[in-house]
Amino acid sequence: MTTQVPAPAPDFTPTDDVFVRKHMGVPDIDVTDWTLVVEGLVERPLRLDMAAVLALGTERLPAFHECFGSPFAPDVPTRAVAQVEWAGVPLAALLDRAVPQAAARHVWFEGADTGSFHGQDGLTYVKDLPLPTARGDVFLAHRMNGEPLRAEHGFPLRAVVPRMFGTNSVKWLTRIVLADRRSDGVFTTRFYNRVLPGEASPSPVREVDVSSKLFAPGEGAELAAGKVELSGRAWSTTEIVGVEISVDGGAWEAAVVDAPGTGPTWQRFCLTRELAPGPHRVRCRARDLAGRVQPLAGARNAVHEVAVEAG
């Protein structure tokens, strides 16, 4: 059985090391000219500049952040993941002011990034979420790891949707629309949909899969033979209740896993193992409270493996 230890303070990925993804380039935004519009099926449409956003107050959200990967290769692992401390305000604060109408069912998030993607021109990046999900989970961030958002990470304001793939966390946010239907944009209808196990039709890429990644040692590391600490991070939509590590195709051994934190953060795991001189393959797999286990192969959250050399 996996042993849990108390949750430590969240460990944040340095901003320089956080992955950057963009579909149509990074827009050049002058914050003095920027506004956020909240409109559609609302009683009180809003238009806020950055001073008005800051006047709403500032909260902090520590959360892991994972890239889904290419929408054209939904079963290929990318393992692009980071943990970030966001600062901003819950979307609910704006929705309370705007007052959604009874007919509102969905929330659309529109970014300032426009252009061409995969042979289609004149696109704007738009994603959507059911209204109850958006009201409960979405965070609007203007700071990242203690500093203002950088241009490549969504300056001046971005959406953050905890426990969902990064494709839902729209950067360079300019417009929020409440509607009675889903958006018909290509990033909702064509890209970022997948068929989940046990289902027959595709559904939107939203909730993350149970997953884990070895952080140390890294791929190709050269180590001193003997006792080596194998460690990494695991994450899911819910608590990670177990992580196992296998060396050279041997038996899976239970690692020690940090207890979950108070927010949507990843959990550290580690196992001290004796490594003889020579090459080794190390794999890890996680299990979550919902009973999901990482598959060995053939999926985007397949077990992570690194090759190392002990000498």
PDB file of N, CA, C and O in Angstrom, residues 35-77:
ATOM      1  N   THR A  35      -9.719  46.224 -22.858  1.00  0.00           N
ATOM      2  CA  THR A  35     -10.892  46.069 -22.000  1.00  0.00           C
ATOM      3  C   THR A  35     -11.387  44.638 -22.080  1.00  0.00           C
ATOM      4  O   THR A  35     -11.153  43.928 -23.061  1.00  0.00           O
ATOM      5  N   LEU A  36     -12.084  44.234 -21.040  1.00  0.00           N
ATOM      6  CA  LEU A  36     -12.772  42.946 -21.000  1.00  0.00           C
ATOM      7  C   LEU A  36     -14.263  43.205 -21.036  1.00  0.00           C
ATOM      8  O   LEU A  36     -14.790  43.938 -20.190  1.00  0.00           O
ATOM      9  N   VAL A  37     -14.948  42.596 -22.004  1.00  0.00           N
ATOM     10  CA  VAL A  37     -16.392  42.749 -22.152  1.00  0.00           C
ATOM     11  C   VAL A  37     -17.086  41.484 -21.649  1.00  0.00           C
ATOM     12  O   VAL A  37     -16.651  40.369 -21.953  1.00  0.00           O
ATOM     13  N   VAL A  38     -18.131  41.644 -20.875  1.00  0.00           N
ATOM     14  CA  VAL A  38     -18.996  40.539 -20.454  1.00  0.00           C
ATOM     15  C   VAL A  38     -20.384  40.860 -21.003  1.00  0.00           C
ATOM     16  O   VAL A  38     -20.993  41.870 -20.620  1.00  0.00           O
ATOM     17  N   GLU A  39     -20.878  40.017 -21.899  1.00  0.00           N
ATOM     18  CA  GLU A  39     -22.127  40.351 -22.578  1.00  0.00           C
ATOM     19  C   GLU A  39     -22.894  39.087 -22.948  1.00  0.00           C
ATOM     20  O   GLU A  39     -22.569  38.001 -22.499  1.00  0.00           O
ATOM     21  N   GLY A  40     -23.908  39.235 -23.784  1.00  0.00           N
ATOM     22  CA  GLY A  40     -24.754  38.108 -24.154  1.00  0.00           C
ATOM     23  C   GLY A  40     -25.979  38.063 -23.280  1.00  0.00           C
ATOM     24  O   GLY A  40     -26.637  39.090 -23.035  1.00  0.00           O
ATOM     25  N   LEU A  41     -26.311  36.877 -22.776  1.00  0.00           N
ATOM     26  CA  LEU A  41     -27.521  36.694 -21.973  1.00  0.00           C
ATOM     27  C   LEU A  41     -27.272  37.102 -20.525  1.00  0.00           C
ATOM     28  O   LEU A  41     -27.235  36.281 -19.598  1.00  0.00           O
ATOM     29  N   VAL A  42     -27.053  38.408 -20.342  1.00  0.00           N
ATOM     30  CA  VAL A  42     -26.850  38.968 -19.003  1.00  0.00           C
ATOM     31  C   VAL A  42     -27.754  40.186 -18.845  1.00  0.00           C
ATOM     32  O   VAL A  42     -28.110  40.857 -19.820  1.00  0.00           O
ATOM     33  N   GLU A  43     -28.116  40.475 -17.610  1.00  0.00           N
ATOM     34  CA  GLU A  43     -28.956  41.638 -17.334  1.00  0.00           C
ATOM     35  C   GLU A  43     -28.157  42.932 -17.388  1.00  0.00           C
ATOM     36  O   GLU A  43     -28.681  43.992 -17.751  1.00  0.00           O
ATOM     37  N   ARG A  44     -26.864  42.859 -17.032  1.00  0.00           N
ATOM     38  CA  ARG A  44     -26.042  44.066 -16.960  1.00  0.00           C
ATOM     39  C   ARG A  44     -24.714  43.821 -17.667  1.00  0.00           C
ATOM     40  O   ARG A  44     -23.756  43.366 -17.040  1.00  0.00           O
ATOM     41  N   PRO A  45     -24.635  44.087 -18.953  1.00  0.00           N
ATOM     42  CA  PRO A  45     -23.360  43.930 -19.666  1.00  0.00           C
ATOM     43  C   PRO A  45     -22.275  44.782 -19.005  1.00  0.00           C
ATOM     44  O   PRO A  45     -22.540  45.877 -18.488  1.00  0.00           O
ATOM     45  N   LEU A  46     -21.050  44.263 -19.033  1.00  0.00           N
ATOM     46  CA  LEU A  46     -19.926  44.937 -18.387  1.00  0.00           C
ATOM     47  C   LEU A  46     -18.836  45.235 -19.403  1.00  0.00           C
ATOM     48  O   LEU A  46     -18.633  44.481 -20.356  1.00  0.00           O
ATOM     49  N   ARG A  47     -18.104  46.303 -19.168  1.00  0.00           N
ATOM     50  CA  ARG A  47     -16.863  46.592 -19.882  1.00  0.00           C
ATOM     51  C   ARG A  47     -15.867  47.093 -18.832  1.00  0.00           C
ATOM     52  O   ARG A  47     -16.087  48.157 -18.239  1.00  0.00           O
ATOM     53  N   LEU A  48     -14.821  46.331 -18.623  1.00  0.00           N
ATOM     54  CA  LEU A  48     -13.867  46.642 -17.555  1.00  0.00           C
ATOM     55  C   LEU A  48     -12.477  46.867 -18.130  1.00  0.00           C
ATOM     56  O   LEU A  48     -12.008  46.071 -18.966  1.00  0.00           O
ATOM     57  N   ASP A  49     -11.806  47.926 -17.672  1.00  0.00           N
ATOM     58  CA  ASP A  49     -10.388  48.077 -17.966  1.00  0.00           C
ATOM     59  C   ASP A  49      -9.600  47.410 -16.844  1.00  0.00           C
ATOM     60  O   ASP A  49     -10.188  46.850 -15.900  1.00  0.00           O
ATOM     61  N   MET A  50      -8.279  47.465 -16.927  1.00  0.00           N
ATOM     62  CA  MET A  50      -7.493  46.741 -15.927  1.00  0.00           C
ATOM     63  C   MET A  50      -7.677  47.333 -14.532  1.00  0.00           C
ATOM     64  O   MET A  50      -7.694  46.593 -13.538  1.00  0.00           O
ATOM     65  N   ALA A  51      -7.863  48.641 -14.424  1.00  0.00           N
ATOM     66  CA  ALA A  51      -8.096  49.231 -13.111  1.00  0.00           C
ATOM     67  C   ALA A  51      -9.365  48.677 -12.484  1.00  0.00           C
ATOM     68  O   ALA A  51      -9.411  48.398 -11.277  1.00  0.00           O
ATOM     69  N   ALA A  52     -10.398  48.471 -13.294  1.00  0.00           N
ATOM     70  CA  ALA A  52     -11.652  47.917 -12.780  1.00  0.00           C
ATOM     71  C   ALA A  52     -11.486  46.459 -12.379  1.00  0.00           C
ATOM     72  O   ALA A  52     -12.086  46.006 -11.399  1.00  0.00           O
ATOM     73  N   VAL A  53     -10.683  45.711 -13.134  1.00  0.00           N
ATOM     74  CA  VAL A  53     -10.417  44.317 -12.769  1.00  0.00           C
ATOM     75  C   VAL A  53      -9.668  44.254 -11.444  1.00  0.00           C
ATOM     76  O   VAL A  53     -10.017  43.475 -10.541  1.00  0.00           O
ATOM     77  N   LEU A  54      -8.651  45.097 -11.290  1.00  0.00           N
ATOM     78  CA  LEU A  54      -7.876  45.095 -10.052  1.00  0.00           C
ATOM     79  C   LEU A  54      -8.716  45.534  -8.855  1.00  0.00           C
ATOM     80  O   LEU A  54      -8.491  45.088  -7.726  1.00  0.00           O
ATOM     81  N   ALA A  55      -9.709  46.384  -9.117  1.00  0.00           N
ATOM     82  CA  ALA A  55     -10.567  46.863  -8.032  1.00  0.00           C
ATOM     83  C   ALA A  55     -11.449  45.754  -7.457  1.00  0.00           C
ATOM     84  O   ALA A  55     -11.999  45.898  -6.363  1.00  0.00           O
ATOM     85  N   LEU A  56     -11.566  44.641  -8.190  1.00  0.00           N
ATOM     86  CA  LEU A  56     -12.355  43.511  -7.697  1.00  0.00           C
ATOM     87  C   LEU A  56     -11.646  42.762  -6.582  1.00  0.00           C
ATOM     88  O   LEU A  56     -12.237  41.889  -5.932  1.00  0.00           O
ATOM     89  N   GLY A  57     -10.374  43.093  -6.343  1.00  0.00           N
ATOM     90  CA  GLY A  57      -9.588  42.392  -5.332  1.00  0.00           C
ATOM     91  C   GLY A  57      -8.707  41.339  -5.971  1.00  0.00           C
ATOM     92  O   GLY A  57      -8.865  40.999  -7.149  1.00  0.00           O
ATOM     93  N   THR A  58      -7.786  40.818  -5.192  1.00  0.00           N
ATOM     94  CA  THR A  58      -6.849  39.822  -5.704  1.00  0.00           C
ATOM     95  C   THR A  58      -6.810  38.617  -4.782  1.00  0.00           C
ATOM     96  O   THR A  58      -6.563  38.753  -3.581  1.00  0.00           O
ATOM     97  N   GLU A  59      -7.081  37.457  -5.364  1.00  0.00           N
ATOM     98  CA  GLU A  59      -6.945  36.186  -4.656  1.00  0.00           C
ATOM     99  C   GLU A  59      -5.840  35.377  -5.314  1.00  0.00           C
ATOM    100  O   GLU A  59      -5.403  35.693  -6.425  1.00  0.00           O
ATOM    101  N   ARG A  60      -5.405  34.331  -4.628  1.00  0.00           N
ATOM    102  CA  ARG A  60      -4.353  33.480  -5.174  1.00  0.00           C
ATOM    103  C   ARG A  60      -4.863  32.065  -5.384  1.00  0.00           C
ATOM    104  O   ARG A  60      -5.649  31.561  -4.595  1.00  0.00           O
ATOM    105  N   LEU A  61      -4.385  31.455  -6.465  1.00  0.00           N
ATOM    106  CA  LEU A  61      -4.783  30.083  -6.804  1.00  0.00           C
ATOM    107  C   LEU A  61      -3.545  29.279  -7.186  1.00  0.00           C
ATOM    108  O   LEU A  61      -3.031  29.433  -8.298  1.00  0.00           O
ATOM    109  N   PRO A  62      -3.039  28.425  -6.297  1.00  0.00           N
ATOM    110  CA  PRO A  62      -1.972  27.501  -6.701  1.00  0.00           C
ATOM    111  C   PRO A  62      -2.592  26.306  -7.417  1.00  0.00           C
ATOM    112  O   PRO A  62      -3.545  25.698  -6.919  1.00  0.00           O
ATOM    113  N   ALA A  63      -2.085  25.986  -8.607  1.00  0.00           N
ATOM    114  CA  ALA A  63      -2.710  24.922  -9.384  1.00  0.00           C
ATOM    115  C   ALA A  63      -1.724  24.345 -10.385  1.00  0.00           C
ATOM    116  O   ALA A  63      -0.881  25.060 -10.933  1.00  0.00           O
ATOM    117  N   PHE A  64      -1.840  23.032 -10.633  1.00  0.00           N
ATOM    118  CA  PHE A  64      -1.070  22.450 -11.726  1.00  0.00           C
ATOM    119  C   PHE A  64      -1.721  22.868 -13.041  1.00  0.00           C
ATOM    120  O   PHE A  64      -2.913  23.184 -13.102  1.00  0.00           O
ATOM    121  N   HIS A  65      -0.923  22.862 -14.093  1.00  0.00           N
ATOM    122  CA  HIS A  65      -1.381  23.337 -15.400  1.00  0.00           C
ATOM    123  C   HIS A  65      -0.784  22.407 -16.447  1.00  0.00           C
ATOM    124  O   HIS A  65       0.437  22.278 -16.539  1.00  0.00           O
ATOM    125  N   GLU A  66      -1.645  21.724 -17.220  1.00  0.00           N
ATOM    126  CA  GLU A  66      -1.169  20.700 -18.160  1.00  0.00           C
ATOM    127  C   GLU A  66      -1.648  20.994 -19.576  1.00  0.00           C
ATOM    128  O   GLU A  66      -2.815  21.304 -19.804  1.00  0.00           O
ATOM    129  N   CYS A  67      -0.733  20.854 -20.530  1.00  0.00           N
ATOM    130  CA  CYS A  67      -1.072  20.977 -21.943  1.00  0.00           C
ATOM    131  C   CYS A  67      -1.613  19.650 -22.452  1.00  0.00           C
ATOM    132  O   CYS A  67      -1.048  18.585 -22.171  1.00  0.00           O
ATOM    133  N   PHE A  68      -2.699  19.702 -23.211  1.00  0.00           N
ATOM    134  CA  PHE A  68      -3.240  18.477 -23.785  1.00  0.00           C
ATOM    135  C   PHE A  68      -2.343  17.924 -24.882  1.00  0.00           C
ATOM    136  O   PHE A  68      -2.239  16.715 -25.077  1.00  0.00           O
ATOM    137  N   GLY A  69      -1.695  18.817 -25.621  1.00  0.00           N
ATOM    138  CA  GLY A  69      -0.904  18.383 -26.769  1.00  0.00           C
ATOM    139  C   GLY A  69      -1.627  18.696 -28.063  1.00  0.00           C
ATOM    140  O   GLY A  69      -2.609  19.438 -28.094  1.00  0.00           O
ATOM    141  N   SER A  70      -1.164  18.122 -29.133  1.00  0.00           N
ATOM    142  CA  SER A  70      -1.743  18.408 -30.441  1.00  0.00           C
ATOM    143  C   SER A  70      -3.168  17.873 -30.541  1.00  0.00           C
ATOM    144  O   SER A  70      -3.429  16.715 -30.202  1.00  0.00           O
ATOM    145  N   PRO A  71      -4.109  18.682 -31.053  1.00  0.00           N
ATOM    146  CA  PRO A  71      -5.467  18.170 -31.248  1.00  0.00           C
ATOM    147  C   PRO A  71      -5.528  17.124 -32.353  1.00  0.00           C
ATOM    148  O   PRO A  71      -6.543  16.434 -32.491  1.00  0.00           O
ATOM    149  N   PHE A  72      -4.453  16.999 -33.117  1.00  0.00           N
ATOM    150  CA  PHE A  72      -4.418  16.019 -34.207  1.00  0.00           C
ATOM    151  C   PHE A  72      -3.782  14.701 -33.773  1.00  0.00           C
ATOM    152  O   PHE A  72      -3.737  13.754 -34.548  1.00  0.00           O
ATOM    153  N   ALA A  73      -3.285  14.651 -32.537  1.00  0.00           N
ATOM    154  CA  ALA A  73      -2.672  13.424 -32.017  1.00  0.00           C
ATOM    155  C   ALA A  73      -3.099  13.245 -30.563  1.00  0.00           C
ATOM    156  O   ALA A  73      -2.281  13.342 -29.644  1.00  0.00           O
ATOM    157  N   PRO A  74      -4.395  12.997 -30.328  1.00  0.00           N
ATOM    158  CA  PRO A  74      -4.914  12.987 -28.958  1.00  0.00           C
ATOM    159  C   PRO A  74      -4.414  11.844 -28.092  1.00  0.00           C
ATOM    160  O   PRO A  74      -4.618  11.871 -26.880  1.00  0.00           O
ATOM    161  N   ASP A  75      -3.760  10.842 -28.681  1.00  0.00           N
ATOM    162  CA  ASP A  75      -3.265   9.711 -27.895  1.00  0.00           C
ATOM    163  C   ASP A  75      -1.752   9.744 -27.709  1.00  0.00           C
ATOM    164  O   ASP A  75      -1.170   8.777 -27.206  1.00  0.00           O
ATOM    165  N   VAL A  76      -1.110  10.834 -28.112  1.00  0.00           N
ATOM    166  CA  VAL A  76       0.345  10.943 -28.001  1.00  0.00           C
ATOM    167  C   VAL A  76       0.702  11.736 -26.750  1.00  0.00           C
ATOM    168  O   VAL A  76       0.287  12.887 -26.601  1.00  0.00           O
ATOM    169  N   PRO A  77       1.463  11.150 -25.817  1.00  0.00           N
ATOM    170  CA  PRO A  77       1.830  11.882 -24.601  1.00  0.00           C
ATOM    171  C   PRO A  77       2.694  13.100 -24.906  1.00  0.00           C
ATOM    172  O   PRO A  77       3.562  13.052 -25.774  1.00  0.00           O
TER     173      PRO A  77
END
